[in-house]
Tab-separated table of C-alpha atoms in Angstrom:
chain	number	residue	atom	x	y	z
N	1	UNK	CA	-15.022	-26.806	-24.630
N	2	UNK	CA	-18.029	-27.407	-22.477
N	3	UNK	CA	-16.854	-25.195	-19.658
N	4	UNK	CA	-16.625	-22.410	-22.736
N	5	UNK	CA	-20.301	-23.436	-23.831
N	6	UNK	CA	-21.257	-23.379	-20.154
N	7	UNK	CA	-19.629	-19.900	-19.748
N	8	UNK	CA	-21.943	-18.581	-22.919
N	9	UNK	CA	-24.967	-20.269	-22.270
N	10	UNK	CA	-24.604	-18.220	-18.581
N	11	UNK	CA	-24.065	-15.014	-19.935
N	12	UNK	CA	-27.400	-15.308	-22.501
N	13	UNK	CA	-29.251	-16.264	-20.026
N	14	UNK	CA	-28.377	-13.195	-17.563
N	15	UNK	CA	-28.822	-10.967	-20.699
N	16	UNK	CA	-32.070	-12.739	-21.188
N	17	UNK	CA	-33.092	-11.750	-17.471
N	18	UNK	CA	-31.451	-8.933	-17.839
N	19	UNK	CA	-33.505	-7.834	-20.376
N	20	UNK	CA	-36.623	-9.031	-19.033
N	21	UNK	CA	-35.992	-6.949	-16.140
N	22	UNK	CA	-35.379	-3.549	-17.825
N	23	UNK	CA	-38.641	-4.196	-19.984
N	24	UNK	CA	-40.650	-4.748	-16.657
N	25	UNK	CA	-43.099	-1.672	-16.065
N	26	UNK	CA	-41.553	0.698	-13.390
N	27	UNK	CA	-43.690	1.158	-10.210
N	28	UNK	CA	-44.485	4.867	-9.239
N	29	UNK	CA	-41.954	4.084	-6.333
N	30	UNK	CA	-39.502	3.086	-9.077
N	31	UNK	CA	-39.871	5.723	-11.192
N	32	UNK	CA	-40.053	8.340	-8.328
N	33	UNK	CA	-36.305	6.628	-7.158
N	34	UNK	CA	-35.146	6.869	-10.860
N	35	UNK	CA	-36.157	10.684	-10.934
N	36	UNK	CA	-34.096	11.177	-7.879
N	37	UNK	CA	-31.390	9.475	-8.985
N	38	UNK	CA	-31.326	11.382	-12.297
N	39	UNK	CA	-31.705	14.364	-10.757
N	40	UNK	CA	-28.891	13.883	-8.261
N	41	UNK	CA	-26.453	12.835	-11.373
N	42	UNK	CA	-27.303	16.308	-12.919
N	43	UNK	CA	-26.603	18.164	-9.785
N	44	UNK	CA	-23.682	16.831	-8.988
N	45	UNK	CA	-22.763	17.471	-12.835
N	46	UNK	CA	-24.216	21.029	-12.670
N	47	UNK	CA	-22.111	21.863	-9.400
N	48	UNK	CA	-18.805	20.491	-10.808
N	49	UNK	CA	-19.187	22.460	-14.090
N	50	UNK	CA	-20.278	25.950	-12.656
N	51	UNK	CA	-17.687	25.559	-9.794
N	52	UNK	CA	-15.427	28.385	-10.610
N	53	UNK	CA	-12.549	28.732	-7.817
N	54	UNK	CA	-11.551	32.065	-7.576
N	55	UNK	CA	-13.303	33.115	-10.276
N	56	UNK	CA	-11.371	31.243	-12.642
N	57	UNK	CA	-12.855	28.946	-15.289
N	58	UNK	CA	-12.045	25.549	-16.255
N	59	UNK	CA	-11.037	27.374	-19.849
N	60	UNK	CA	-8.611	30.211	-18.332
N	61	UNK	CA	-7.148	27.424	-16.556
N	62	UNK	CA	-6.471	25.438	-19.272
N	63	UNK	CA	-4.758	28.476	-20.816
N	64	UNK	CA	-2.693	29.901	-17.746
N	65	UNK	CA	0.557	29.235	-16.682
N	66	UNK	CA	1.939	28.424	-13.242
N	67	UNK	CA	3.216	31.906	-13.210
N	68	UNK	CA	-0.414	32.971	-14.081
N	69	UNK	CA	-0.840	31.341	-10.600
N	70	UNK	CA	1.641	32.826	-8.706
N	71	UNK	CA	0.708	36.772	-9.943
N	72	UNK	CA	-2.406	36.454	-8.549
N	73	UNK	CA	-0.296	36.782	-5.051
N	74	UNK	CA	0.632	39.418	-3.849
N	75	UNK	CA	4.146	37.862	-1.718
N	76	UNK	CA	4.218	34.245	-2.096
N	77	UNK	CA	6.832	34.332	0.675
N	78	UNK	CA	3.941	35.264	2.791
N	79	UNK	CA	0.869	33.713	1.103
N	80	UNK	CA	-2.165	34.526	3.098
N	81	UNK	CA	-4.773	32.195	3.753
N	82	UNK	CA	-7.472	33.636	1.486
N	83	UNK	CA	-4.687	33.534	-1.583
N	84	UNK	CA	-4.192	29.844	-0.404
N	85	UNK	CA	-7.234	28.874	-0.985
N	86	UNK	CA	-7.861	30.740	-3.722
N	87	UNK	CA	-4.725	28.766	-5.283
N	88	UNK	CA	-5.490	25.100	-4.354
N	89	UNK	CA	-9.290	25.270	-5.252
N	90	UNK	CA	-7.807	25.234	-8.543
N	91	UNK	CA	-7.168	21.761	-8.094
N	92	UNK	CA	-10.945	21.618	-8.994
N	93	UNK	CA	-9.670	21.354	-12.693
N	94	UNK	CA	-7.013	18.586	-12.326
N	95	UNK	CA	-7.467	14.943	-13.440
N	96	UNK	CA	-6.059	12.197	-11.444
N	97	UNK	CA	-4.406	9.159	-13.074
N	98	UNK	CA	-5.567	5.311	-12.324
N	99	UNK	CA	-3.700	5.133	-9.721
N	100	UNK	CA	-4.987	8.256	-8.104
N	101	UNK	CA	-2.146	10.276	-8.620
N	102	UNK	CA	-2.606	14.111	-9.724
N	103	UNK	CA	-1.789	14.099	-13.464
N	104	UNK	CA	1.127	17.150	-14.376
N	105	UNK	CA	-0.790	20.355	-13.442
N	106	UNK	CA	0.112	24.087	-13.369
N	107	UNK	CA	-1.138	24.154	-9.510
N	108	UNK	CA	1.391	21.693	-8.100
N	109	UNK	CA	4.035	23.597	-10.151
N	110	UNK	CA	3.159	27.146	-8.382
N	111	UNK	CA	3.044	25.768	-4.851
N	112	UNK	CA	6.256	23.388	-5.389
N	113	UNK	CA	7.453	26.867	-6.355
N	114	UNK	CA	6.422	28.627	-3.640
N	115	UNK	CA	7.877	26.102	-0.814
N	116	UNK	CA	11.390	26.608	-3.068
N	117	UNK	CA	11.674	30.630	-2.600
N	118	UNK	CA	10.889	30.065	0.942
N	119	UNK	CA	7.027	30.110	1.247
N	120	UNK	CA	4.095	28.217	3.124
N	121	UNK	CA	0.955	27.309	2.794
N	122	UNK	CA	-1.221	27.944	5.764
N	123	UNK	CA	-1.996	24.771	8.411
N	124	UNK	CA	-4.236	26.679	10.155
N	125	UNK	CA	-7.897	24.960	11.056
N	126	UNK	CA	-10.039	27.177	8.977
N	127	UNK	CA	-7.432	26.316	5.736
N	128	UNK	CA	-7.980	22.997	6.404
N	129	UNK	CA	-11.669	23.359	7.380
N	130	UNK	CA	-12.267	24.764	3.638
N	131	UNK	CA	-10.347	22.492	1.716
N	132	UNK	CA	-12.292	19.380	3.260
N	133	UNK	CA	-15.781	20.812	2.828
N	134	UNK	CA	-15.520	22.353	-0.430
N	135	UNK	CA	-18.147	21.321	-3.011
N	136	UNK	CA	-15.540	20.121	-5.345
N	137	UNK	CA	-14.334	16.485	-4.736
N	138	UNK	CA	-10.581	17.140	-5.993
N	139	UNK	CA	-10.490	19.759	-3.592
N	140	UNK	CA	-11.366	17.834	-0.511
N	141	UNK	CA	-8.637	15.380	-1.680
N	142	UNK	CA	-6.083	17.882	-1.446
N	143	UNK	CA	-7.167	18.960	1.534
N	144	UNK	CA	-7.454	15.300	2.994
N	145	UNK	CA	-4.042	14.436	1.387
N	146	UNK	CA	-1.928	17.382	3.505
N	147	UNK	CA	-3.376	16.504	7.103
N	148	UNK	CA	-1.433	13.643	7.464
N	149	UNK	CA	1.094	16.410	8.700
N	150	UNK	CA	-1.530	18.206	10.106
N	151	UNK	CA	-3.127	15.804	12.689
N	152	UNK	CA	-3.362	18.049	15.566
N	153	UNK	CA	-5.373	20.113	13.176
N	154	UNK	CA	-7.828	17.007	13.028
N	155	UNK	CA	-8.053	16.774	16.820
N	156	UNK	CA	-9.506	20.160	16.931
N	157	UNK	CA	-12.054	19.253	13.461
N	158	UNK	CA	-12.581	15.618	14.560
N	159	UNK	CA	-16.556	15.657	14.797
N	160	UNK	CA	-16.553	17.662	11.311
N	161	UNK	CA	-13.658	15.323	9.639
N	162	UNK	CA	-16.090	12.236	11.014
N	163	UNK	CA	-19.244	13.639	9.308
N	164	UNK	CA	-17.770	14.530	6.132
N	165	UNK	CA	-16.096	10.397	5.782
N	166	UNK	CA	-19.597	9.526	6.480
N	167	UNK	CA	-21.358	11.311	3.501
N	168	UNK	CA	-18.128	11.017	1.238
N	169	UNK	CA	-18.661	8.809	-2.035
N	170	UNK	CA	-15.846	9.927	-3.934
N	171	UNK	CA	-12.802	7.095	-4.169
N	172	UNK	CA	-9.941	9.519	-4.494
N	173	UNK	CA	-11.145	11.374	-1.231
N	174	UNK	CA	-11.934	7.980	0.658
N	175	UNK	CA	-8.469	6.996	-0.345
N	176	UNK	CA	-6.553	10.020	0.617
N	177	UNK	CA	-8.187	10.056	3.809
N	178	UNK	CA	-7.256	6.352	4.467
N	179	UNK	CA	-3.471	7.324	3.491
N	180	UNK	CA	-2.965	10.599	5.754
N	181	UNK	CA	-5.196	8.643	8.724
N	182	UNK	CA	-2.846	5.323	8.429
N	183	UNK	CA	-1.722	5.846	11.765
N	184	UNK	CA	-4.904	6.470	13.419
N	185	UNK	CA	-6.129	2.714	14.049
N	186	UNK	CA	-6.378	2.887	17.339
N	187	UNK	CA	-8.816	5.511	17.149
N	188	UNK	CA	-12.221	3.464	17.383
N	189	UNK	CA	-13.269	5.781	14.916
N	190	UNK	CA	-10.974	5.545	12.179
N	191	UNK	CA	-10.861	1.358	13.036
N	192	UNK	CA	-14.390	1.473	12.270
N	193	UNK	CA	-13.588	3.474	8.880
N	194	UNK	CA	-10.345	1.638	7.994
N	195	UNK	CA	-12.844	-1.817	8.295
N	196	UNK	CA	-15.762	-0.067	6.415
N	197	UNK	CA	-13.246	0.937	3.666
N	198	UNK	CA	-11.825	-2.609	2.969
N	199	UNK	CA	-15.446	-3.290	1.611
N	200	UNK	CA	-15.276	-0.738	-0.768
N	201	UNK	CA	-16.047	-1.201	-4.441
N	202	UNK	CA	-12.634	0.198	-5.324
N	203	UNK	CA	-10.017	-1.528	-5.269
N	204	UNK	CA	-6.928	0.917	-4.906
N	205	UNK	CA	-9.220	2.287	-2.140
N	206	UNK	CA	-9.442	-1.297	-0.363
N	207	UNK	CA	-5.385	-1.448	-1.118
N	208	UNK	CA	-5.059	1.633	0.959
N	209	UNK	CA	-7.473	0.196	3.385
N	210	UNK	CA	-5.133	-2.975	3.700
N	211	UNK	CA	-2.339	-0.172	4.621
N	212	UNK	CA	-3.899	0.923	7.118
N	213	UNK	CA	-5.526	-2.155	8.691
N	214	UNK	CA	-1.680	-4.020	8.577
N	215	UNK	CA	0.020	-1.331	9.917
N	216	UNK	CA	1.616	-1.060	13.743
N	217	UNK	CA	-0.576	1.567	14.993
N	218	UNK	CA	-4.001	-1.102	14.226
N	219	UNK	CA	-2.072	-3.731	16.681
N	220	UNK	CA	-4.499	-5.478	18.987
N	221	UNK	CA	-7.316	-3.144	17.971
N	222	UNK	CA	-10.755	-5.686	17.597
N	223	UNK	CA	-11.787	-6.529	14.018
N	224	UNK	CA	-8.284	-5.647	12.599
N	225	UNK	CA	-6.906	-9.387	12.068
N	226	UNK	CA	-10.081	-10.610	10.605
N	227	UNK	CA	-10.618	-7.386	8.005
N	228	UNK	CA	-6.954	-8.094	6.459
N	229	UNK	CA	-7.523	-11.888	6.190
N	230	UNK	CA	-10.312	-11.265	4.194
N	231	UNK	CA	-8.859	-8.449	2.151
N	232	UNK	CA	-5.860	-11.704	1.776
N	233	UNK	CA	-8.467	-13.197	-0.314
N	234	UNK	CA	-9.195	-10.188	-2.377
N	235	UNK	CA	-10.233	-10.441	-5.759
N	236	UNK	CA	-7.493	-7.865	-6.429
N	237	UNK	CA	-3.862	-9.153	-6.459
N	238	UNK	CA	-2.498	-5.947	-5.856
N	239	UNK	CA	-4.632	-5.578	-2.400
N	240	UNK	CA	-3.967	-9.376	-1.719
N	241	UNK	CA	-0.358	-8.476	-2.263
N	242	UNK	CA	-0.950	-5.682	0.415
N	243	UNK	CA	-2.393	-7.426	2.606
N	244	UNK	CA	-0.155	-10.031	3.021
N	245	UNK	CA	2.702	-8.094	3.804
N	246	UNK	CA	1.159	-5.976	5.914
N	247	UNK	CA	-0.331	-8.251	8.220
N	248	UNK	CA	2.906	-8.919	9.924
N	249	UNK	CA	2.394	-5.151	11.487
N	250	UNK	CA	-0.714	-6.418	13.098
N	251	UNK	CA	2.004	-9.266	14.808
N	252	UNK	CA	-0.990	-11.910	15.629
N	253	UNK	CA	0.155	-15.393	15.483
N	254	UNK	CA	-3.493	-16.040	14.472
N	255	UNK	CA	-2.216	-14.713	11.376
N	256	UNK	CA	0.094	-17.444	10.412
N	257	UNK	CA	-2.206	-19.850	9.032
N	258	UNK	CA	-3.505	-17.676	6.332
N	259	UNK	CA	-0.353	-16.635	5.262
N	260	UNK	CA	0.779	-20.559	5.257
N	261	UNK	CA	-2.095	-21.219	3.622
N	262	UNK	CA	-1.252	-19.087	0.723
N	263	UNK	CA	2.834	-20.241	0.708
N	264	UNK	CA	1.137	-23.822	0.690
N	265	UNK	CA	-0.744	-23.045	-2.602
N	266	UNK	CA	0.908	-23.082	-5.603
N	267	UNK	CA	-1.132	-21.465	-7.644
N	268	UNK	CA	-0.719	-18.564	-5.552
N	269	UNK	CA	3.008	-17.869	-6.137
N	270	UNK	CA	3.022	-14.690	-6.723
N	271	UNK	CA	1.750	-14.247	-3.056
N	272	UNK	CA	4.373	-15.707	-1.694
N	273	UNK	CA	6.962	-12.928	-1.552
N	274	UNK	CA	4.609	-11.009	0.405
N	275	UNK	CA	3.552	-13.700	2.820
N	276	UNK	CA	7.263	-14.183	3.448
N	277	UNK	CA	7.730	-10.600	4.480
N	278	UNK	CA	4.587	-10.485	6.489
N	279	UNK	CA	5.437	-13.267	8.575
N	280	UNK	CA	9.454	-11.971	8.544
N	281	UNK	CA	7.716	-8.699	10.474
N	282	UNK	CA	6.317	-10.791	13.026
N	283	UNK	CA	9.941	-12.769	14.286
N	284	UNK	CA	12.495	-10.279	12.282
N	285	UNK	CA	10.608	-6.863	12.289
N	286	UNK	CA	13.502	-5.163	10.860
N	287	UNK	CA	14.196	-1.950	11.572
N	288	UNK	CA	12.327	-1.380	14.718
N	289	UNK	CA	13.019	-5.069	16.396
N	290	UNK	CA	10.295	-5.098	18.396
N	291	UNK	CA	8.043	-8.406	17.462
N	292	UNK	CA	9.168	-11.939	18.260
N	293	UNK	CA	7.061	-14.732	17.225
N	294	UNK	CA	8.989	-18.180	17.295
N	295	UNK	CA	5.673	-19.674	15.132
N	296	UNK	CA	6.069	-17.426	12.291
N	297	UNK	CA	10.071	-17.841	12.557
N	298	UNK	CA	9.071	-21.542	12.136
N	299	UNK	CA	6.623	-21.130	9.083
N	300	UNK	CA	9.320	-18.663	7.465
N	301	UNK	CA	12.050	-21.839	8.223
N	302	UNK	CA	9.399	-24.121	7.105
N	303	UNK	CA	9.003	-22.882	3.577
N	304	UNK	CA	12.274	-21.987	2.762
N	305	UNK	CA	13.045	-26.159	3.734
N	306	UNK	CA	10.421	-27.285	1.568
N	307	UNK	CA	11.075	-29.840	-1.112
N	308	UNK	CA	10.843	-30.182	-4.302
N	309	UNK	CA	11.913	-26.737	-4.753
N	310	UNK	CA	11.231	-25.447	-8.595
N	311	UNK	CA	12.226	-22.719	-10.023
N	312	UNK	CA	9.153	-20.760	-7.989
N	313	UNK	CA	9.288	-22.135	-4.964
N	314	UNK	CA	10.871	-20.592	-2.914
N	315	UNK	CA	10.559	-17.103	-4.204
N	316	UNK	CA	13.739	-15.614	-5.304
N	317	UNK	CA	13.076	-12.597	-4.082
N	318	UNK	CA	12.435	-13.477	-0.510
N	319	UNK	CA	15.440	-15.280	0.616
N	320	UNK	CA	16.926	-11.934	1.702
N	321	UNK	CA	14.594	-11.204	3.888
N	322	UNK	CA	15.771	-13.327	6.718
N	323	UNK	CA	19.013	-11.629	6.688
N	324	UNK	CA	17.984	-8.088	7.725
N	325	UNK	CA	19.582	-7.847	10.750
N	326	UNK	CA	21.497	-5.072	11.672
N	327	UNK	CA	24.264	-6.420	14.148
N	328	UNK	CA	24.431	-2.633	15.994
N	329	UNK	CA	20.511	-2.686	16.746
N	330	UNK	CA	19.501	-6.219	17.645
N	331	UNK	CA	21.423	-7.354	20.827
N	332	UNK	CA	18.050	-6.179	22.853
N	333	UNK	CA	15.961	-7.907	20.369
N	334	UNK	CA	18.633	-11.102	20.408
N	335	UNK	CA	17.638	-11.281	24.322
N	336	UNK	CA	14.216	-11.804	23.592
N	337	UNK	CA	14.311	-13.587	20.145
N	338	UNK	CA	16.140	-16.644	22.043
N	339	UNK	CA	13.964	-18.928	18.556
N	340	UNK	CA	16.619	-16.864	16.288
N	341	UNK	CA	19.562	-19.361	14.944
N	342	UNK	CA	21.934	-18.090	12.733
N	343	UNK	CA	23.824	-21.401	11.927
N	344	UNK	CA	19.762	-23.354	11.494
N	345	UNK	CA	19.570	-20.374	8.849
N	346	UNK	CA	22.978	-20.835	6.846
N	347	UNK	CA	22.461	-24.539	7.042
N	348	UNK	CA	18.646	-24.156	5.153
N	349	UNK	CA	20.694	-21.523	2.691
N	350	UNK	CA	23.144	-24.028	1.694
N	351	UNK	CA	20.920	-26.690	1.118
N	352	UNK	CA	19.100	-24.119	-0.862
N	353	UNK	CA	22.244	-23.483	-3.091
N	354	UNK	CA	22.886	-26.980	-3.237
N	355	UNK	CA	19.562	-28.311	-5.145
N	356	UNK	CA	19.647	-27.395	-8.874
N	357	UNK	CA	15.941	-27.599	-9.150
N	358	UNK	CA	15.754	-24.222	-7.013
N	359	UNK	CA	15.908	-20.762	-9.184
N	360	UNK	CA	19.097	-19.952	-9.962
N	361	UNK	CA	18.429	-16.531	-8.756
N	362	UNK	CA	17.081	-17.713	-5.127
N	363	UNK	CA	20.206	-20.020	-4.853
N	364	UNK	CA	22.408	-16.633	-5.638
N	365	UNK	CA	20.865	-15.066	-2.800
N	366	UNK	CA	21.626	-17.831	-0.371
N	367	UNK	CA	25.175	-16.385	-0.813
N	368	UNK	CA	24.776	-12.986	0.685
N	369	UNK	CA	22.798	-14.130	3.317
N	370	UNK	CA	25.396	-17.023	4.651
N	371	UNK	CA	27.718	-14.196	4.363
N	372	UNK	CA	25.596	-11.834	6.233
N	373	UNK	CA	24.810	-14.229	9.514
N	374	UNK	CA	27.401	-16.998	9.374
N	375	UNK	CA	30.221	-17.267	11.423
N	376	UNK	CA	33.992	-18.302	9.765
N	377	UNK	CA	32.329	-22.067	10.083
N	378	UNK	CA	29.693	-21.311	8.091
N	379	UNK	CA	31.939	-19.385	5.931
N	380	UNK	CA	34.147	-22.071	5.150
N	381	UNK	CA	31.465	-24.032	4.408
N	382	UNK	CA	29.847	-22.303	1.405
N	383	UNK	CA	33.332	-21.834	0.766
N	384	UNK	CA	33.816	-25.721	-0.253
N	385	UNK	CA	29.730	-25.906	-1.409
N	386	UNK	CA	30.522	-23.213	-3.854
N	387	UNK	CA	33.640	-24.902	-5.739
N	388	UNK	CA	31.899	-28.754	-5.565
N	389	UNK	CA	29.059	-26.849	-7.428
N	390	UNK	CA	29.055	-28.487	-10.926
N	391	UNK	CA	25.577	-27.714	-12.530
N	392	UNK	CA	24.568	-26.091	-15.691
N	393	UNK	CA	24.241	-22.537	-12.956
N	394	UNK	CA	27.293	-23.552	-11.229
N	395	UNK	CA	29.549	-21.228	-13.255
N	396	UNK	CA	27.098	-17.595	-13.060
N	397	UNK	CA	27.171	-18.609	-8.989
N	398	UNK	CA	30.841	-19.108	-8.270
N	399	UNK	CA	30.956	-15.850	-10.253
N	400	UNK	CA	28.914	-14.237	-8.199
N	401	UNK	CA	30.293	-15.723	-5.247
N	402	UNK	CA	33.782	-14.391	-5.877
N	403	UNK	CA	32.084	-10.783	-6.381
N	404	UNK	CA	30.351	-10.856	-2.747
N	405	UNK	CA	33.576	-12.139	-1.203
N	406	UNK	CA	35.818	-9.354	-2.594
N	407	UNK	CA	33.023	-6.815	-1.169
N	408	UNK	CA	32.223	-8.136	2.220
């Protein structure tokens, strides 16, 4: 109750000085910046409304059909460039969700029909070029969102892509040029962008910021480890949640701590999948094998042995994670990951199965992954484990024991 009063007395007070503050007589500097900033608002509102791509209106559009669309082209098996554009600047009039996805439009319709009958849109510089400096925002987010399979084409408009990121303000164009520029870290200037962006006031463009920071083309670039520790901290679980996983990518053992921080704090649980896989791509780094870090093998060991287990700790969902090896990929990997112990695995999986304070669920998982790594010892084991089993779960495991066998 007086953490409550606290909380209120806090806010009046800000509204008092909040108040206070707006009441204060504006400065000639003041009101010269307010004038400017007003007048900027009502440009930017002026452009958007009078832009009219094609000479179509935000009206007719709202009327026409995705065959309206395709008419206007003359052989949309050979769309030229000028049609193109004509086409996609109509993306001017489509709203993007929360999540900055395009919501159901007649535009994506006419160009997903297009690429069906055997057309293409142009990838040529001066398409691109266009798209990325139009005067409509949604625009340059198209155009931002298809060179991630034109890169070459970026090579050739790098000083013009650079000087457009520097001036851009809009979110959904910062964050699809973070998502088609992923691989780019080792670019100094795209790490200096991917770093910038994870300070951003949005947060599903600092998500896609933590994407590209934690990602295997940002390895052993300067600045990267430290940008996706703090983006661990986030005051955004979904970009925490990102980050964590991700940072195995970066495969820095000065990583570890943080992430066994997090695994260490239980009010942070729903961290801990993601912690689990980031530090599972730094010893495991399944599919691609190529990181081998006996520390973060160790920390993934560690929490998966820790006791008291309860029924979220460990995470149910991350017990698999371990097991992702693929037996007709690794024997290179094997040579180098001398750390990696099958039977030290099974053994932590069956103790795992064995303690009825664990989550049922994570103590069902234990199953595939004994019979995923351990040899006819270990077999036989869980074997006799399963049928002592006597607890209030030990009937919905032995079931699903019996299942795994019959399918392995």
């Amino acid at each position: 109750m007086k953490k409550k009063a606290a909380g209120i007395l806090l806010i009046v007070t800000m509204i008092i000085i909040s108040a206070a503050a707006c009441g204060k007589e504006k400065t000639s500097d003041d009101k010269k910046e307010s004038a400017k900033t007003e007048s900027v608002k009502k440009t930017d509102k002026k452009s958007k409304e009078d832009y009219e791509p094609a000479g179509v209106t935000r009206k007719e559009y709202q009327d026409m059909t995705a065959q309206d669309l395709l008419d206007r082209i003359e052989d949309p098996e050979n769309i030229t460039e000028e049609e193109a554009i004509a086409l996609v600047s109509t993306y001017a009039y489509v709203d993007y969700d929360e999540e900055f996805e395009r919501e159901e439009n007649i535009t994506d319709e006419a160009v997903s029909t297009i690429y069906d009958e055997g057309g293409w849109l142009p990838d040529s510089e001066s398409f691109i070029e266009t798209l990325v400096t139009s005067e409509n925002s949604n625009v340059r987010a198209y155009g931002f969102s298809i060179m991630d399979s034109n890169l070459t084409t970026y090579e050739t408009l790098e000083k013009k892509v650079e000087e457009i990121l520097e001036k851009e303000t809009d979110p959904v164009v910062l964050y699809m040029a973070l998502e088609s520029f992923s691989s780019c870290g080792s670019d100094p200037y795209f790490a200096k962008f991917f770093i910038k962006m994870a300070e951003h006031e949005n947060p599903k463009v600092r998500e896609q910021a933590a994407y590209a920071i934690g990602s295997p083309w940002s390895k052993g670039v300067e600045g990267m480890a430290e940008a996706i520790v703090k983006l661990m901290n986030d005051e955004d679980e979904y970009v925490r949640e990102t980050a964590c996983s991700s940072a195995g990518y970066l495969a820095d053992d000065d990583l570890i701590e943080p992430l066994v921080e997090i695994l260490d704090d239980s009010g942070q649980v729903e961290l801990h999948d993601a912690c689990i896989e980031g530090l599972t791509r730094m010893w495991l780094d399944y599919p691609f094998y190529y990181n081998t870090s006996e520390a973060a093998y160790r920390a993934t060991l560690g929490y998966l042995s820790k006791t008291p287990r309860t029924e979220e700790v460990p995470c149910w969902t991350c017990i698999s994670y371990v097991s992702y090896v693929d037996e007709d990929e690794v024997d290179e990997w094997r040579t180098r990951a001398t750390y990696f112990d099958p039977d030290e695995i099974c053994n932590i999986m069956i103790d795992i199965l064995t303690d009825s304070d664990a989550n049922w669920l994570a103590r069902n998982e234990t199953i595939e992954v004994i019979l995923k790594l351990g040899d006819d010892a270990q077999k036989d084991k869980l074997k006799s484990t399963m049928a002592g089993l006597n607890d209030e779960d030990a009937s919905h495991l032995q079931e699903s024991y019996e299942r795994a066998v019959e399918e392995d």
